[in-house]
PDB file of C-alpha atoms in Angstrom:
ATOM      1  CA  UNK A 229       6.117   3.711 -10.139  1.00  0.00           C
ATOM      2  CA  UNK A 230       8.270   5.946  -7.684  1.00  0.00           C
ATOM      3  CA  UNK A 231       5.216   6.485  -4.590  1.00  0.00           C
ATOM      4  CA  UNK A 232       3.535   3.992  -5.723  1.00  0.00           C
ATOM      5  CA  UNK A 233       3.385   0.795  -3.674  1.00  0.00           C
ATOM      6  CA  UNK A 234       5.597  -2.709  -3.062  1.00  0.00           C
ATOM      7  CA  UNK A 235       4.399  -5.659  -4.430  1.00  0.00           C
ATOM      8  CA  UNK A 236       4.843  -8.419  -2.291  1.00  0.00           C
ATOM      9  CA  UNK A 237       4.379 -12.116  -3.102  1.00  0.00           C
ATOM     10  CA  UNK A 238       1.134 -13.447  -0.468  1.00  0.00           C
ATOM     11  CA  UNK A 239       0.118 -14.463   1.873  1.00  0.00           C
ATOM     12  CA  UNK A 240       2.026 -11.805   4.324  1.00  0.00           C
ATOM     13  CA  UNK A 241       1.363 -10.162   8.027  1.00  0.00           C
ATOM     14  CA  UNK A 242       2.425  -6.334   8.170  1.00  0.00           C
ATOM     15  CA  UNK A 243       2.666  -4.947  11.276  1.00  0.00           C
ATOM     16  CA  UNK A 244       2.849  -1.863  11.671  1.00  0.00           C
ATOM     17  CA  UNK A 245       4.811   0.553  14.229  1.00  0.00           C
ATOM     18  CA  UNK A 246       1.182   1.110  16.161  1.00  0.00           C
ATOM     19  CA  UNK A 247       1.633  -2.828  16.366  1.00  0.00           C
ATOM     20  CA  UNK A 248      -1.339  -3.502  14.374  1.00  0.00           C
ATOM     21  CA  UNK A 249      -1.409  -6.842  12.617  1.00  0.00           C
ATOM     22  CA  UNK A 250      -2.991  -6.630   8.807  1.00  0.00           C
ATOM     23  CA  UNK A 251      -2.313 -10.154   7.293  1.00  0.00           C
ATOM     24  CA  UNK A 252      -3.583 -10.378   3.423  1.00  0.00           C
ATOM     25  CA  UNK A 253      -3.643 -13.659   1.961  1.00  0.00           C
ATOM     26  CA  UNK A 254      -4.138 -12.380  -0.985  1.00  0.00           C
ATOM     27  CA  UNK A 255      -1.127 -14.324  -3.741  1.00  0.00           C
ATOM     28  CA  UNK A 256      -0.101 -10.610  -4.296  1.00  0.00           C
ATOM     29  CA  UNK A 257      -0.079  -8.142  -2.074  1.00  0.00           C
ATOM     30  CA  UNK A 258       0.525  -3.664  -2.823  1.00  0.00           C
ATOM     31  CA  UNK A 259       1.713  -2.011   1.041  1.00  0.00           C
ATOM     32  CA  UNK A 260       1.439   1.631   0.615  1.00  0.00           C
ATOM     33  CA  UNK A 261       4.312   3.419   0.620  1.00  0.00           C
ATOM     34  CA  UNK A 262       3.253   6.646  -0.611  1.00  0.00           C
ATOM     35  CA  UNK A 263       0.702   6.612   3.363  1.00  0.00           C
ATOM     36  CA  UNK A 264      -2.556   7.995   1.603  1.00  0.00           C
ATOM     37  CA  UNK A 265      -4.295   4.237   1.120  1.00  0.00           C
ATOM     38  CA  UNK A 266      -7.434   4.614   3.126  1.00  0.00           C
ATOM     39  CA  UNK A 267      -6.354   1.414   4.083  1.00  0.00           C
ATOM     40  CA  UNK A 268      -2.491   1.716   5.375  1.00  0.00           C
ATOM     41  CA  UNK A 269      -1.043   0.166   5.143  1.00  0.00           C
ATOM     42  CA  UNK A 270      -2.269  -1.744   2.094  1.00  0.00           C
ATOM     43  CA  UNK A 271      -2.990  -0.027  -0.912  1.00  0.00           C
ATOM     44  CA  UNK A 272      -6.254   0.990  -2.630  1.00  0.00           C
ATOM     45  CA  UNK A 273      -4.782   3.315  -5.508  1.00  0.00           C
ATOM     46  CA  UNK A 274      -4.937   6.532  -3.216  1.00  0.00           C
ATOM     47  CA  UNK A 275      -1.310   7.641  -4.519  1.00  0.00           C
ATOM     48  CA  UNK A 276      -2.748   8.058  -8.124  1.00  0.00           C
ATOM     49  CA  UNK A 277      -5.364  11.067  -7.347  1.00  0.00           C
ATOM     50  CA  UNK A 278      -2.725  12.834  -6.811  1.00  0.00           C
ATOM     51  CA  UNK A 279      -0.451  15.759  -9.107  1.00  0.00           C
ATOM     52  CA  UNK A 280       3.147  15.860  -9.642  1.00  0.00           C
ATOM     53  CA  UNK A 281       5.106  18.802 -10.838  1.00  0.00           C
ATOM     54  CA  UNK A 282       6.710  18.680 -13.094  1.00  0.00           C
TER      55      UNK A 282
END
């Protein structure tokens, strides 16, 4: 889905631009690409709440 997450086989370590490090031990981790997530850089499905223009 355009604007949705990137699914990565886990466990993973995500290094943020600000130097932060987020670890996920899940088998599959959804990494946010829209920057709307409240738990960024991980996806919380916030991209679903945005209405798409047609």
